[in-house]
Short mmCIF file of C-alpha atoms in Angstrom, two decimals:
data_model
loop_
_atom_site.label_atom_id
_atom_site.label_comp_id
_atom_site.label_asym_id
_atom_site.label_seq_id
_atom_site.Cartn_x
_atom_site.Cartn_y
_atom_site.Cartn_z
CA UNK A 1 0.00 0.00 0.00
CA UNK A 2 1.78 3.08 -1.03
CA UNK A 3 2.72 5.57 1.49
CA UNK A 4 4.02 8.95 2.01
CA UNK A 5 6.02 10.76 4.80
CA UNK A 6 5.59 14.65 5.16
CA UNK A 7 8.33 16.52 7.60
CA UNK A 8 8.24 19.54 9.77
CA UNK A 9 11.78 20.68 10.80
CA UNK A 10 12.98 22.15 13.90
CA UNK A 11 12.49 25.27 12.94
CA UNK A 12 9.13 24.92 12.51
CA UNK A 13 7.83 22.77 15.61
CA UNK A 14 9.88 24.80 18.14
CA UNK A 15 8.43 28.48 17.80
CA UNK A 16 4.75 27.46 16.37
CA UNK A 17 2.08 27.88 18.68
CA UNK A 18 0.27 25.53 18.53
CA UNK A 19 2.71 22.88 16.92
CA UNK A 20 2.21 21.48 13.75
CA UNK A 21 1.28 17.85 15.52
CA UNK A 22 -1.58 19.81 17.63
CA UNK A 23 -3.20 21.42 14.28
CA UNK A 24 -3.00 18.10 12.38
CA UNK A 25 -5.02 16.08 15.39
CA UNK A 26 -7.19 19.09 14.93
CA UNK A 27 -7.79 18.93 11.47
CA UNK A 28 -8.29 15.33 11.53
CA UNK A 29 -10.31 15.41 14.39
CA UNK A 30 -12.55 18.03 12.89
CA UNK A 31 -12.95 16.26 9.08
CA UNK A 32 -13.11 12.38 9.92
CA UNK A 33 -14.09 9.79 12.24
CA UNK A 34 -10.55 8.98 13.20
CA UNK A 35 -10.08 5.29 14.92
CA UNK A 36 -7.22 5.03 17.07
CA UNK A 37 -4.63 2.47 16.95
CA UNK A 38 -1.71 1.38 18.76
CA UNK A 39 1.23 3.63 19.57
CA UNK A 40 4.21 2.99 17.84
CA UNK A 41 8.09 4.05 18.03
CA UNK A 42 11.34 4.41 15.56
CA UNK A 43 14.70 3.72 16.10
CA UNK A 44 17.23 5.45 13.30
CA UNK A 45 20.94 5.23 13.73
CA UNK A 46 23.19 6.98 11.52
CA UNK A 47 26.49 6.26 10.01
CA UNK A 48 28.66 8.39 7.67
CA UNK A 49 31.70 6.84 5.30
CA UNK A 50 35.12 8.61 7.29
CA UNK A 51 37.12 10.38 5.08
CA UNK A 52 39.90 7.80 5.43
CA UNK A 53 37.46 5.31 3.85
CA UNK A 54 36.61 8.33 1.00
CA UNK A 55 40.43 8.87 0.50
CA UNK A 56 41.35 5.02 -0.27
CA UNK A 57 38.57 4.47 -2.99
CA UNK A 58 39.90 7.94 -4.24
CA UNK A 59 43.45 7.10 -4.40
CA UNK A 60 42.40 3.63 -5.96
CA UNK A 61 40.40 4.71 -8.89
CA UNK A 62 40.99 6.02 -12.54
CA UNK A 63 38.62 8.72 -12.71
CA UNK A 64 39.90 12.32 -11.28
CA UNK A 65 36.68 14.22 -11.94
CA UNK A 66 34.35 11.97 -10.89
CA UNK A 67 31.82 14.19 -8.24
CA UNK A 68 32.67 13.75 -4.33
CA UNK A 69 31.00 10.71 -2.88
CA UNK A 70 29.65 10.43 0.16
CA UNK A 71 28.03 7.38 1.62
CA UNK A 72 25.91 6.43 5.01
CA UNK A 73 24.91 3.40 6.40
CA UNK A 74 21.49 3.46 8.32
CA UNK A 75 19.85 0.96 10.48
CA UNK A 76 16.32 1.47 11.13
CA UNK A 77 13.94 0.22 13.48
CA UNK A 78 9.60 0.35 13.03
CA UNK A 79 7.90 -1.25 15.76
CA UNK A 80 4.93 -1.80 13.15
CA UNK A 81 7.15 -3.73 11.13
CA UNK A 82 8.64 -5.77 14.26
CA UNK A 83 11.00 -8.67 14.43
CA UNK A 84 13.49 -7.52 11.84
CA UNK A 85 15.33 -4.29 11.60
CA UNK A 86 16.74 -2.78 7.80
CA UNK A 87 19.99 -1.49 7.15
CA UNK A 88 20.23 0.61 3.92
CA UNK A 89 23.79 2.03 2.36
CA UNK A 90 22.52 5.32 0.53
CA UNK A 91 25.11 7.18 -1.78
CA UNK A 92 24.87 10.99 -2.10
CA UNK A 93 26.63 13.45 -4.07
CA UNK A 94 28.23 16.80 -3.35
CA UNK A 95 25.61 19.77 -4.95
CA UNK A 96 29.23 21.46 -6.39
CA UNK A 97 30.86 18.77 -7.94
CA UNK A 98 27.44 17.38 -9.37
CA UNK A 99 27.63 16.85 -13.56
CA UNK A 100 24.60 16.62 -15.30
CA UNK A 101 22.81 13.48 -16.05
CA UNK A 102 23.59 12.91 -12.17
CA UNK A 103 20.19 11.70 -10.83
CA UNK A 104 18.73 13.85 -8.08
CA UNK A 105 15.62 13.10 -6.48
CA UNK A 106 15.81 15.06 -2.78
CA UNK A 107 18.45 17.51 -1.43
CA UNK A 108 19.67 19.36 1.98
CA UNK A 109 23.04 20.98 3.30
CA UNK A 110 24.86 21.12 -0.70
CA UNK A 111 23.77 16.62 -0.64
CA UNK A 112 21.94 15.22 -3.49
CA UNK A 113 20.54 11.60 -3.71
CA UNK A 114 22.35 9.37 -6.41
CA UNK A 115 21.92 5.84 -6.65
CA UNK A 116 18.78 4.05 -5.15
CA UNK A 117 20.06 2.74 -1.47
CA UNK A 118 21.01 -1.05 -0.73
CA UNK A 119 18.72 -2.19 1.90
CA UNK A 120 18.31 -5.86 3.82
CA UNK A 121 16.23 -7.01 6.40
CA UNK A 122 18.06 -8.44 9.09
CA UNK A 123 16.51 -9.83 12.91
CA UNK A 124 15.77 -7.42 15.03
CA UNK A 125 16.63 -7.32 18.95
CA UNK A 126 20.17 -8.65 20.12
CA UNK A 127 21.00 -9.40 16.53
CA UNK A 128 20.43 -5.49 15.50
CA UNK A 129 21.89 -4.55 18.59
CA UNK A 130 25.05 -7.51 17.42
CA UNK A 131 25.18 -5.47 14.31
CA UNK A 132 25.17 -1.32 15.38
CA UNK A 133 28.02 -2.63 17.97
CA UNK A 134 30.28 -4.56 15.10
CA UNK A 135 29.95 -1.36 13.23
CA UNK A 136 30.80 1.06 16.12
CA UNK A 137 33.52 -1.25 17.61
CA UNK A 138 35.46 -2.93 14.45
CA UNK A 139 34.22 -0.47 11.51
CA UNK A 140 34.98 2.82 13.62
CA UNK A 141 37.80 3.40 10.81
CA UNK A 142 35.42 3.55 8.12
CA UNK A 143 32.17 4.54 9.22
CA UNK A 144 31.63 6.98 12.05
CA UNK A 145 27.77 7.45 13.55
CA UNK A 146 26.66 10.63 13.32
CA UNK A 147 23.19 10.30 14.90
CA UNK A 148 20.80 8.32 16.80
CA UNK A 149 17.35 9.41 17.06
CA UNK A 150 14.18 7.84 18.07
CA UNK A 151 10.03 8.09 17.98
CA UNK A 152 9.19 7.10 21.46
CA UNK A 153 5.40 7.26 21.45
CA UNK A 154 3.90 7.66 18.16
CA UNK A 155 0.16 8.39 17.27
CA UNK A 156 -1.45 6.34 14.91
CA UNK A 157 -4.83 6.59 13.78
CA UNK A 158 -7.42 5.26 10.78
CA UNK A 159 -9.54 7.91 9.14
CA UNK A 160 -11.37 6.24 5.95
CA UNK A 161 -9.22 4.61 3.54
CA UNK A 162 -5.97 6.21 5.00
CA UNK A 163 -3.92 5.34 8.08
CA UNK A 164 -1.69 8.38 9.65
CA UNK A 165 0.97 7.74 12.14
CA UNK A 166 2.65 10.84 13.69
CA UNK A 167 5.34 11.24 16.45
CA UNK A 168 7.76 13.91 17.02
CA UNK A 169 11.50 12.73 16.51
CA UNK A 170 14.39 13.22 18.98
CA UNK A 171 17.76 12.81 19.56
CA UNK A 172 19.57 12.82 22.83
CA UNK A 173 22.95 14.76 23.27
CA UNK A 174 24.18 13.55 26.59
CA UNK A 175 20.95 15.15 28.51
CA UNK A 176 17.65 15.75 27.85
CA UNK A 177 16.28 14.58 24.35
CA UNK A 178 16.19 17.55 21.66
CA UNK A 179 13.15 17.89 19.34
CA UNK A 180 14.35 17.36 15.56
CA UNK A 181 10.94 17.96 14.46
CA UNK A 182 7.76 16.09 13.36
CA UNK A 183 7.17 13.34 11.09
CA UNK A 184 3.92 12.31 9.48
CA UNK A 185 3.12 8.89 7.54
CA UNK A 186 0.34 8.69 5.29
CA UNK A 187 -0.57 5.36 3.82
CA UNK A 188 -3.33 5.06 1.52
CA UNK A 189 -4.77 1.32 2.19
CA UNK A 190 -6.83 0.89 -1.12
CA UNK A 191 -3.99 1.77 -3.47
CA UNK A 192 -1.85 -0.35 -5.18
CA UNK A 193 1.46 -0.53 -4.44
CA UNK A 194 3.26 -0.16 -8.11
CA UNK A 195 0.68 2.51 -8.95
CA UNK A 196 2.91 5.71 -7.59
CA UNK A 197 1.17 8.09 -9.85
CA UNK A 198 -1.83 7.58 -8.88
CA UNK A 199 -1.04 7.00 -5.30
CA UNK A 200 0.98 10.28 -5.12
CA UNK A 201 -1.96 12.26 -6.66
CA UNK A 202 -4.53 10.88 -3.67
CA UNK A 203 -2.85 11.32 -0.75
CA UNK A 204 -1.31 14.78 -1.78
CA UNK A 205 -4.93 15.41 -1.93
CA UNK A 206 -5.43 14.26 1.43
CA UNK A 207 -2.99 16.11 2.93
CA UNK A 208 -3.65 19.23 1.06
CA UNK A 209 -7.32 19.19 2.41
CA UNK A 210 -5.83 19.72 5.61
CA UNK A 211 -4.36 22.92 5.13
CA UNK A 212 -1.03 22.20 6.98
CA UNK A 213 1.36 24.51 5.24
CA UNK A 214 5.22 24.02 5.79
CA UNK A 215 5.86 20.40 5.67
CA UNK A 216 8.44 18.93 2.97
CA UNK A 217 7.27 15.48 0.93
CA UNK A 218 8.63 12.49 0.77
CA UNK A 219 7.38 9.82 -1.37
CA UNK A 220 9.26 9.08 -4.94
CA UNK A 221 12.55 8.87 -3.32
CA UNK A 222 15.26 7.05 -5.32
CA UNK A 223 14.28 3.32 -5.82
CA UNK A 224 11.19 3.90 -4.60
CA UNK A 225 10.05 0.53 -7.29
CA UNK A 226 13.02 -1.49 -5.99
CA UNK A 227 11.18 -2.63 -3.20
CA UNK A 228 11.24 -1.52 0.64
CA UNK A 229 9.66 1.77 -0.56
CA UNK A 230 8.29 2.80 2.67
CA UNK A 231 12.01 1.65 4.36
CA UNK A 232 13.62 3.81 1.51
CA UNK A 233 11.24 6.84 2.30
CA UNK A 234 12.43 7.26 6.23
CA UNK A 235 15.70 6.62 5.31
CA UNK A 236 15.73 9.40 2.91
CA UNK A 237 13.84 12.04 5.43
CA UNK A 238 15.90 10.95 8.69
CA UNK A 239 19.21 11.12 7.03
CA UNK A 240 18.40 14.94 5.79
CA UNK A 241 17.73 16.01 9.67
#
């Protein structure tokens, strides 16, 4: 069932008043018959390629001009998709050094998206946790963790033929959890999957009819037809914050 993500930065969330969650459960609240459901939560860790790792592929290839590379790894965790946990390598380019006929489907901070991201599905729990360690503790050299951040009590709610979850992400920087703004998932349960158009058409519509302004889209990200779409759409939005 295809899906979109719409994002709220910082910015936005921490001088509105009221926040962008409180006028969507307004909105909603005020146009449909919403149904709760279960509360749900996120887990995204971050990794960045260290520029020791960039500077040996460098030094190893034939191609000087070739645009700077940068890769992260990302392992996420959706407690509506439990038992297993995805880890996706996603390849950016620098916005300078970019030549055309470079695919670009999403940008922030001079980055644009290049090739689709590799993403698994591996157990979730003590094997994820196996994993993020192995990576921090024998990988240090070549990948370096930039974030963790987390949804710790999501909303989630059905209102016709749509489901919306939304929670408020944060990241913790040795005290009290910082707000990195809001993220909201709309999946439209009647639509087919490989139909994007159409899908994209319908729950822009949605969204639009509840005259939220300020909120960035997510939903034809790079590979988006590759499979994991929804897995390839937070991903895409948690790397950018």
């Amino acid at each position: 069932m295809p899906i979109s993500l719409f994002s709220f930065p910082t910015s936005a969330t921490a001088s509105a008043d009221p926040s962008p969650s409180q006028i969507i459960l307004e909105r909603l609240t005020a146009r449909y018959n919403l149904n709760p459901l279960p509360r749900w939560t996120l887990e995204h860790r971050l990794f960045r390629e260290t520029a020791k790792a960039t500077s040996f592929e460098a030094s190893s290839g034939d191609d000087g001009a070739k645009p700077q590379r940068l890769r992260y790894l990302q392992v996420l965790n959706l407690s509506y998709q439990p038992n297993r946990s995805y880890v996706a390598i996603t390849t950016t380019y620098a916005f300078s050094q970019i030549q055309a006929g470079t695919p670009a489907t999403s940008s922030s901070g001079g980055e644009s998206s290049g090739d689709s991201a590799t993403v698994v599905a591996i157990p979730s729990g003590i094997q994820s946790e196996e994993f993020v360690q192995l990576m921090m503790s024998r990988f240090g050299p070549l990948w370096t963790q930039r974030h963790n951040v987390q949804i710790s009590n999501g909303q989630a709610f059905e209102a016709g033929d749509f489901r919306i979850r939304l929670g408020e992400v944060k990241q913790a920087h040795g005290g009290a959890p910082q707000g990195r703004g809001i993220i909201v998932e709309i999946e439209w349960m009647d639509g087919n999957q490989g139909d994007w158009e159409t899908a994209e058409g319908v729950i822009r519509g949605f969204w639009k009819g509840l005259d939220i302004p300020g909120a960035r889209e997510f939903i034809k990200v790079a590979g988006i037809e590759e499979g994991f779409s929804n897995v390839r759409q937070w991903c895409e939005v948690l790397r950018l914050r």
